[in-house]
Short mmCIF file of C-alpha atoms in Angstrom, two decimals:
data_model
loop_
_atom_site.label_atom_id
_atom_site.label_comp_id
_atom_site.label_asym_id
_atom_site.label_seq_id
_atom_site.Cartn_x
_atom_site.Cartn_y
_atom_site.Cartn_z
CA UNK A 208 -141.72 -30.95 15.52
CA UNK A 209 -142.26 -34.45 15.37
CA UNK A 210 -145.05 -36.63 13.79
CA UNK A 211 -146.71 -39.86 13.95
CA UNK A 212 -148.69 -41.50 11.21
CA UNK A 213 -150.85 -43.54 12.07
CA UNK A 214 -152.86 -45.96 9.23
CA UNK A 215 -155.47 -48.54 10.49
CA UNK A 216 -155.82 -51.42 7.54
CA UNK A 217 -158.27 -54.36 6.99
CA UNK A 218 -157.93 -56.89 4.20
CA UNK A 219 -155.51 -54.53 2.47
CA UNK A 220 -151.79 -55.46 2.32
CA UNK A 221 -151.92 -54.27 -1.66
CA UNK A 222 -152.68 -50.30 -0.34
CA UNK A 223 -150.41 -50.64 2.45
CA UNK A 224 -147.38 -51.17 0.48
CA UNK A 225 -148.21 -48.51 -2.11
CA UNK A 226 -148.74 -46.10 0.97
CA UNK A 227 -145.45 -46.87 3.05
CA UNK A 228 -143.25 -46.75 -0.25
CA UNK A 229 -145.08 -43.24 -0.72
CA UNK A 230 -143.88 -42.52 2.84
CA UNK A 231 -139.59 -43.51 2.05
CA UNK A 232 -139.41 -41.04 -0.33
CA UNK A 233 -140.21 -38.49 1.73
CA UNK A 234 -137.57 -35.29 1.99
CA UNK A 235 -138.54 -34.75 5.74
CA UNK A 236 -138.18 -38.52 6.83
CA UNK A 237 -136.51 -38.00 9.84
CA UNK A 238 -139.42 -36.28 11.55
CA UNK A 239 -142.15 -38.83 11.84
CA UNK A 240 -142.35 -42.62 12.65
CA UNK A 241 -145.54 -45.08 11.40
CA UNK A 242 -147.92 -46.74 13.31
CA UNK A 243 -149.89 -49.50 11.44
CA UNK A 244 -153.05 -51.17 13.37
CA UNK A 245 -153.87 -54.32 11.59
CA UNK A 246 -158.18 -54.22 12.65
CA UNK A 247 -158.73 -57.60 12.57
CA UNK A 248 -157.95 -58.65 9.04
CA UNK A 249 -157.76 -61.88 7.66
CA UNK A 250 -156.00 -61.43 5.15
CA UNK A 251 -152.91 -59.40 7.07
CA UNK A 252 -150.34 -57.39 6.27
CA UNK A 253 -147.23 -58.40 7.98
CA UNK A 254 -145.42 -60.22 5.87
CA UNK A 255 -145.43 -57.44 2.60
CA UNK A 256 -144.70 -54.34 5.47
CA UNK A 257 -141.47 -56.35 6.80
CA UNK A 258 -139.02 -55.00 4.32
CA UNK A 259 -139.74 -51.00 5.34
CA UNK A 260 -139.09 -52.19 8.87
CA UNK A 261 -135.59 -51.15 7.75
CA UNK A 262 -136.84 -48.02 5.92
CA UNK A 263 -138.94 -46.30 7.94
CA UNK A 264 -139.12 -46.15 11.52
CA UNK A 265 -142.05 -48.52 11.85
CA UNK A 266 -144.63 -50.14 14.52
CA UNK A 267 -147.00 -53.00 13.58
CA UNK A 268 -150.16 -53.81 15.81
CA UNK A 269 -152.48 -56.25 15.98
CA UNK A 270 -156.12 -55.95 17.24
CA UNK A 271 -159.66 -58.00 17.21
CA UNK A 272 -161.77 -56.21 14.61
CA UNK A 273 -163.85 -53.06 15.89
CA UNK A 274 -163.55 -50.69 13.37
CA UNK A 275 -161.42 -47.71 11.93
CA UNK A 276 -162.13 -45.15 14.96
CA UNK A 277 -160.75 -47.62 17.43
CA UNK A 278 -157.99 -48.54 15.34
CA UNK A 279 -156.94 -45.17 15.64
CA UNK A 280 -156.97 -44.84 19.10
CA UNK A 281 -155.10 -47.78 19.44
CA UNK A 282 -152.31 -46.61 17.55
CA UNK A 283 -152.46 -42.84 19.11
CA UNK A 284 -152.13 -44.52 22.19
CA UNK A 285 -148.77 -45.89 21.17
CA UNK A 286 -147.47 -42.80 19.25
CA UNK A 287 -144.86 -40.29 20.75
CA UNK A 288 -145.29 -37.45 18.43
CA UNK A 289 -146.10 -33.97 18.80
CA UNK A 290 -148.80 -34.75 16.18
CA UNK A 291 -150.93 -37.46 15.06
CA UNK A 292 -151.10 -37.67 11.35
CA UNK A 293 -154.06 -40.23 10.08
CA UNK A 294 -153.68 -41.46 6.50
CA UNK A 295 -155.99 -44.30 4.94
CA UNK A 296 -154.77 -47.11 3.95
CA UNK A 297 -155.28 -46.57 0.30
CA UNK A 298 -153.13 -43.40 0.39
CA UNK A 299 -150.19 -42.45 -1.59
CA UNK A 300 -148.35 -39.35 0.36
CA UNK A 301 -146.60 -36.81 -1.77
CA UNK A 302 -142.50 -36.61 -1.51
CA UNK A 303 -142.91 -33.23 -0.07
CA UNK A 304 -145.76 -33.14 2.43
CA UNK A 305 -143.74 -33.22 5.57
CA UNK A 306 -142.38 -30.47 4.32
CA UNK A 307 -145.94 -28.34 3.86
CA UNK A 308 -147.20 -29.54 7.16
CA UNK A 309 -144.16 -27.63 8.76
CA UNK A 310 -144.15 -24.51 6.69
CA UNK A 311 -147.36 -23.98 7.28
CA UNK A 312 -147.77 -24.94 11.08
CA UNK A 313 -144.47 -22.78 11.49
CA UNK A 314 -146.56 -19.88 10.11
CA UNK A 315 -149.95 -20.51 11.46
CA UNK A 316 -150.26 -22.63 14.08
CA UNK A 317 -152.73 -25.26 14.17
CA UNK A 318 -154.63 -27.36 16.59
CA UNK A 319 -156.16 -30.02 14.03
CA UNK A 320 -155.56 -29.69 10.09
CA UNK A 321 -156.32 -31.63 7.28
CA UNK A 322 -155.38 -31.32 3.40
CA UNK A 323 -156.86 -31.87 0.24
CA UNK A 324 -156.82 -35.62 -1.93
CA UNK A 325 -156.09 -35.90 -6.05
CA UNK A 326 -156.48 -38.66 -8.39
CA UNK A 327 -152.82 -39.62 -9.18
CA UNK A 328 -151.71 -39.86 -12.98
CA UNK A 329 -151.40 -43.72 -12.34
CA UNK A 330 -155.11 -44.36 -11.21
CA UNK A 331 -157.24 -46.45 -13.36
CA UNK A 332 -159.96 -44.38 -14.70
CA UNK A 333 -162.48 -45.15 -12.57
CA UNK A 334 -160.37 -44.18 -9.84
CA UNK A 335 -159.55 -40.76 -11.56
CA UNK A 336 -163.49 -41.05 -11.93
CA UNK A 337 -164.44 -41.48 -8.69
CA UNK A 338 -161.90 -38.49 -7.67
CA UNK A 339 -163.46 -36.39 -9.83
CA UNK A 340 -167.09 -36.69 -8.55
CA UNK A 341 -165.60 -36.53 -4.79
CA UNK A 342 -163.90 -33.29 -5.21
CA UNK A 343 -165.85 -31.36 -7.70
CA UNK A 344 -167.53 -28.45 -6.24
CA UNK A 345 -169.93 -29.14 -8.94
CA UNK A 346 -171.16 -32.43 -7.44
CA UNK A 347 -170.98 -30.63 -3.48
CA UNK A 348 -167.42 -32.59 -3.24
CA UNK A 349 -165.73 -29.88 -3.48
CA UNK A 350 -166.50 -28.77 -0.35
CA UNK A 351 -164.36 -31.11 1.26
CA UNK A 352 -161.07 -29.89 0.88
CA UNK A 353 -161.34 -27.28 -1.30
CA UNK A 354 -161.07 -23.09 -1.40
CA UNK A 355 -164.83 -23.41 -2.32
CA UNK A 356 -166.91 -21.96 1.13
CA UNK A 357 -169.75 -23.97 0.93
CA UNK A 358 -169.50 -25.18 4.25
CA UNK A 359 -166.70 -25.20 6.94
CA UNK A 360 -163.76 -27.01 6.40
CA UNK A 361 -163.91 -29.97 8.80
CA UNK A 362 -160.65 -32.46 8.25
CA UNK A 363 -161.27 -36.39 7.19
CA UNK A 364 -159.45 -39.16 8.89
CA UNK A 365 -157.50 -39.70 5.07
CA UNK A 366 -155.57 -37.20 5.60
CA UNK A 367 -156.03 -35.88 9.30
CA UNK A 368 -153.51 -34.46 11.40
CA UNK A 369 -154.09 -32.89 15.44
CA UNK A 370 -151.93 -32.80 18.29
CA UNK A 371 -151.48 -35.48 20.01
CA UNK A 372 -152.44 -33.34 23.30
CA UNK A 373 -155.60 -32.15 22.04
CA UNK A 374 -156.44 -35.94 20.92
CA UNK A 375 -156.31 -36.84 24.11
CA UNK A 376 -158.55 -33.90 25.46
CA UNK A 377 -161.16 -34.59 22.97
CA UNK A 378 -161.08 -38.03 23.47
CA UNK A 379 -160.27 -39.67 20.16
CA UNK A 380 -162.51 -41.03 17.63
CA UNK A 381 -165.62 -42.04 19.31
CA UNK A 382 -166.98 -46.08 18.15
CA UNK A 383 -168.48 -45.15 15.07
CA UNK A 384 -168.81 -46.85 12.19
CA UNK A 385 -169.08 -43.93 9.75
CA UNK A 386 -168.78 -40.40 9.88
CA UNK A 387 -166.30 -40.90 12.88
CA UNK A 388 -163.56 -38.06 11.58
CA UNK A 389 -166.54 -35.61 11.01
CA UNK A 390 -167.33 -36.16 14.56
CA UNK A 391 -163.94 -35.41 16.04
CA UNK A 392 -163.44 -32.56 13.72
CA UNK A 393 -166.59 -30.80 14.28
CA UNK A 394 -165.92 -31.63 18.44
CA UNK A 395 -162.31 -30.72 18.42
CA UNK A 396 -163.61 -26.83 16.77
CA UNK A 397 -166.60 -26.73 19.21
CA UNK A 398 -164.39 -27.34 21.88
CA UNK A 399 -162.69 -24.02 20.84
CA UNK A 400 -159.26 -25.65 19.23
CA UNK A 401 -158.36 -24.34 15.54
CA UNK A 402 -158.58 -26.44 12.91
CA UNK A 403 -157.76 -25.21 9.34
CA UNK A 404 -156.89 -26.37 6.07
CA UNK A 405 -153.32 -26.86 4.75
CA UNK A 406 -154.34 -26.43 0.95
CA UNK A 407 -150.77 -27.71 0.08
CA UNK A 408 -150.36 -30.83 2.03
CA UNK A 409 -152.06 -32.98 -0.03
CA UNK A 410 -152.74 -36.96 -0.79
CA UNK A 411 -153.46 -39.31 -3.62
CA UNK A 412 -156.39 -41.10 -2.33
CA UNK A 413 -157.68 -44.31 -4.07
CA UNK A 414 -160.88 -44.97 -2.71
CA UNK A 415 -163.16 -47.71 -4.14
CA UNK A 416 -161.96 -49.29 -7.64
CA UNK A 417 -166.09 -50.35 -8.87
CA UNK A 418 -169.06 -48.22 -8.49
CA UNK A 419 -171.00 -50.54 -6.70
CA UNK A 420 -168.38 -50.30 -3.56
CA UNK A 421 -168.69 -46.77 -4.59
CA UNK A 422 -172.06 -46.38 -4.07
CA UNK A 423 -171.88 -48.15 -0.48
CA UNK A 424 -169.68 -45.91 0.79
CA UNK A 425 -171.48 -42.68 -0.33
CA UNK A 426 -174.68 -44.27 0.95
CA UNK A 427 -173.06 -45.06 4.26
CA UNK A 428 -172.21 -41.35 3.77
CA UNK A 429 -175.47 -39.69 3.82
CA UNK A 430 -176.49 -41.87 6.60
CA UNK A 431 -173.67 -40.41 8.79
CA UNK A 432 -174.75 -36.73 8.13
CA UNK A 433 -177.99 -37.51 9.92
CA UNK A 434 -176.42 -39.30 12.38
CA UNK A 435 -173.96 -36.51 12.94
CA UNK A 436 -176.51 -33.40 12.72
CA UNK A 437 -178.42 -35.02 15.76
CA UNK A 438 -175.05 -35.52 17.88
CA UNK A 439 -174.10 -31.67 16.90
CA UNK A 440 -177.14 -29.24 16.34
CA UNK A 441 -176.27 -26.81 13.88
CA UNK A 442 -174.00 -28.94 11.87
CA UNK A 443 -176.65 -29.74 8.80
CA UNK A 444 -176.21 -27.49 5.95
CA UNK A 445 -178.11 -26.52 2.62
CA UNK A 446 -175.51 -27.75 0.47
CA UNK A 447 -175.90 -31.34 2.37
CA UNK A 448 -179.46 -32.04 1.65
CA UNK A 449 -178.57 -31.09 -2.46
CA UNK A 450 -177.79 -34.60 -2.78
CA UNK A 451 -181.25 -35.48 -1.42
CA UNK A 452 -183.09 -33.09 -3.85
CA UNK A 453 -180.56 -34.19 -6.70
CA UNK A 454 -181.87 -37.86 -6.09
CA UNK A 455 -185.53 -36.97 -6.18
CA UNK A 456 -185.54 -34.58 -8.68
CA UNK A 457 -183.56 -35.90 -11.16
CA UNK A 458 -185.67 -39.32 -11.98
CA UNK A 459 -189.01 -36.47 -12.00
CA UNK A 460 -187.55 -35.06 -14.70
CA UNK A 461 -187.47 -38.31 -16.61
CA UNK A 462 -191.14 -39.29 -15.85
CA UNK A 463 -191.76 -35.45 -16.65
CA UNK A 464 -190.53 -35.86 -20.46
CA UNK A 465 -193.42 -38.49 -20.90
CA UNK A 466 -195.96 -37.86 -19.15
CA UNK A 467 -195.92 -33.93 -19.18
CA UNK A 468 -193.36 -31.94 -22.49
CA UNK A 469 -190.49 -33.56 -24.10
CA UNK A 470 -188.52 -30.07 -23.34
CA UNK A 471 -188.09 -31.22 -19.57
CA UNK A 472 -185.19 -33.01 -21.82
CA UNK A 473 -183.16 -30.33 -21.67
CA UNK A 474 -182.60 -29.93 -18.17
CA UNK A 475 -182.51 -33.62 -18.07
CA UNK A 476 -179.41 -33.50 -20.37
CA UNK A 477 -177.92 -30.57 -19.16
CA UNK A 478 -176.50 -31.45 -15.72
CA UNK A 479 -174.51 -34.74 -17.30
CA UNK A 480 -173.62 -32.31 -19.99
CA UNK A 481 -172.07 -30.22 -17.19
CA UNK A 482 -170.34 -32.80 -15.63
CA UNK A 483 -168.56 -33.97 -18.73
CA UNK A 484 -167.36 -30.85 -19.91
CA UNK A 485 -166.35 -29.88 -16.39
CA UNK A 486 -164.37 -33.52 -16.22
CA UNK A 487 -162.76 -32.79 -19.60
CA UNK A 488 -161.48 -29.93 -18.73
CA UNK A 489 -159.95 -30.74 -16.06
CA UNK A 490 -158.68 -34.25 -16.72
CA UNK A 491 -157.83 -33.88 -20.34
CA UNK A 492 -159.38 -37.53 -20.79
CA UNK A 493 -162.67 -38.39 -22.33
CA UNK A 494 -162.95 -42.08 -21.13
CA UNK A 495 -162.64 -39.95 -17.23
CA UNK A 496 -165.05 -37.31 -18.23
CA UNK A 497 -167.38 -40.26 -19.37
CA UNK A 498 -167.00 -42.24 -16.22
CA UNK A 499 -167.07 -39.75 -14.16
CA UNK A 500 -170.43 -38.21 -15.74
CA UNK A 501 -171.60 -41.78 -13.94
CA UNK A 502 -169.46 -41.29 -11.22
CA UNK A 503 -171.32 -37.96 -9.97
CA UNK A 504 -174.63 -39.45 -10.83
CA UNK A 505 -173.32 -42.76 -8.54
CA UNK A 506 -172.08 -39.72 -5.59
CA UNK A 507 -175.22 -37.75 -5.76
CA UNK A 508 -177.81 -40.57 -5.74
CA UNK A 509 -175.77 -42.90 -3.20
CA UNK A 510 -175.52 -39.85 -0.65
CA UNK A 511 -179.02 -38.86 -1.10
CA UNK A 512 -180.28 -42.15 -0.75
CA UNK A 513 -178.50 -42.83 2.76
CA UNK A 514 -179.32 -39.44 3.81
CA UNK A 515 -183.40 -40.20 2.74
CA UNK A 516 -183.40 -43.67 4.79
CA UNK A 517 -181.58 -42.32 7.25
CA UNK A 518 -184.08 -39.03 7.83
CA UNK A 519 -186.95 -41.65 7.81
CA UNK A 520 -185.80 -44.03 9.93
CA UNK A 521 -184.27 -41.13 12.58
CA UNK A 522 -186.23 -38.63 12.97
CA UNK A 523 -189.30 -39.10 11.19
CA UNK A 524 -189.76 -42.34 13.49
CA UNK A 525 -187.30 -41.73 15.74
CA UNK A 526 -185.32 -45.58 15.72
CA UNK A 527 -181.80 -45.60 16.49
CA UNK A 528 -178.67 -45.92 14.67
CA UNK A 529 -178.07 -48.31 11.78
CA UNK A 530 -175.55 -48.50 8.79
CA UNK A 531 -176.29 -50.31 5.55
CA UNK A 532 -173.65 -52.60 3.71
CA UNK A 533 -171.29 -52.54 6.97
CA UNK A 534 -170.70 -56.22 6.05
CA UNK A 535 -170.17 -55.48 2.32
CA UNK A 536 -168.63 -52.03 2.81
CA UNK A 537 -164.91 -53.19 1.17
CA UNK A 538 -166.61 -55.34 -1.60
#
């Protein structure tokens, strides 16, 4: 069983090294090579990757910018693996997930999996933040690569892995700009493939280091999920519009307390409340459980936003396709 990570990067040669040292510790080394597809960057990698050219067994591409779904076809199109493993750039992989993946696909076998992400001890606190308010079930994150069964488990191109067969039959990532490993998930299980989770296999994912290039990306987000329920009928849950009623609900309550009973305080209160113990508890940190009390709030109203535009502009009068901040998205 062999593998081939692939990792599309722009304006990142920080991440990258972080994520390929990640990947030389690995106990199962031997089984997978790395594909990295530089997407236009200027401010490339090449130089600070040239030392694990010795390390790992490791392929460096260069393309005109067009974005992390083509990026990843370029470099599946140059793999020779029995699998394509995705990780984002701002990854940190686990000594021992090779060794999951296999277990696991040796066990059940698996057309297209994906794992969880964690904060890492090392992340600043707004990354541990951040973390917090992506995978809390509390905040609908959860349901992302979690036990919770909110909503099926569909696997995200930060920690995606499918054979490299059944790539090629679904066609790769189509040119999207966000929500592109949604789309190949929720194709690759409508086209009757099996696609699981692999609860162990695991990644320490980054993601964004300030709230405001937080709150792009989860407004980017919600405009995706509209984008995606009208490519795949059937595909838009309950527990995706939350966000939405989260985001006009929660400032109600506010204009509530003054112009209708101070007790619409409580409620008011009560959900940050929530939040904070919940972080506490599981982070053992009060500056996290602060943050990330603003971190959920950042999550919740950033989705719900994009997915409120996004249903207005759509399908209540029915214009095309548009992303906000696709410019900005990395600031």
């Amino acid at each position: 069983m062999q593998f081939s990570v692939i990792i599309p990067i722009y304006n990142r040669p920080d991440e990258i090294v972080e994520l390929l040292e990640s990947l030389t510790l690995q106990s199962a080394r031997s089984v997978f090579e790395v594909i990295i597809v530089e997407d236009g960057s200027t401010q490339a990698c090449d130089k600070v990757i040239e030392p694990y050219f010795s390390q790992l067994n490791l392929h460096y591409y260069t393309q005109e910018n067009q974005g992390p779904g083509p990026a990843r076809n370029f470099g599946a199109a140059k793999a020779h693996g029995d699998y394509l493993i995705f990780f984002d750039s701002d990854c940190i992989i686990p000594s021992n997930y090779f060794n999951h993946v296999i277990e696991h696909l040796s066990i059940q076998e698996l057309d297209c999996f994906g794992g969880p992400d964690r904060a890492h001890p090392f992340f600043t606190p707004i990354q541990k933040a951040i973390s917090y308010s992506m995978t809390s079930p509390i905040t609908t994150g959860g349901i992302r690569g979690g036990k919770q069964k909110m909503d099926k488990f569909y696997p995200r191109s930060f920690n995606l892995g499918i054979k490299r067969e059944v790539f090629n039959a679904v066609q790769g990532f189509a040119d999207m700009r966000f929500g592109e490993d949604l789309d190949l998930s929720i194709r690759t299980s409508k086209a009757g493939y099996q696609v699981g989770l692999i609860q162990e296999a695991h990644v320490y994912h980054k993601r964004r280091t300030q709230f405001i290039s937080f709150f792009k990306q989860v407004f980017n987000s919600g405009i995706a999920r509209i984008d995606l329920s009208l490519l795949h009928a059937g595909t838009l849950k309950p527990v995706h519009i939350l966000p939405s009623v989260f985001t006009i609900g929660y400032p109600l309550l506010l204009v509530l307390i003054f112009s209708a009973s101070p007790w619409f305080l409580l409620p008011f209160l009560l959900f940050p409340l929530i939040i904070f113990t919940d972080a506490q508890i599981r982070t053992k940190n009060t500056l996290v459980a602060v943050l990330s009390t603003w971190a959920s709030m950042i999550q919740l109203t950033g989705y719900g936003s994009g997915f409120i535009k996004a249903f207005w502009v759509r399908i209540i009068k029915g214009n095309g396709s548009f992303n906000s901040f696709t410019k900005s998205f990395y600031d």
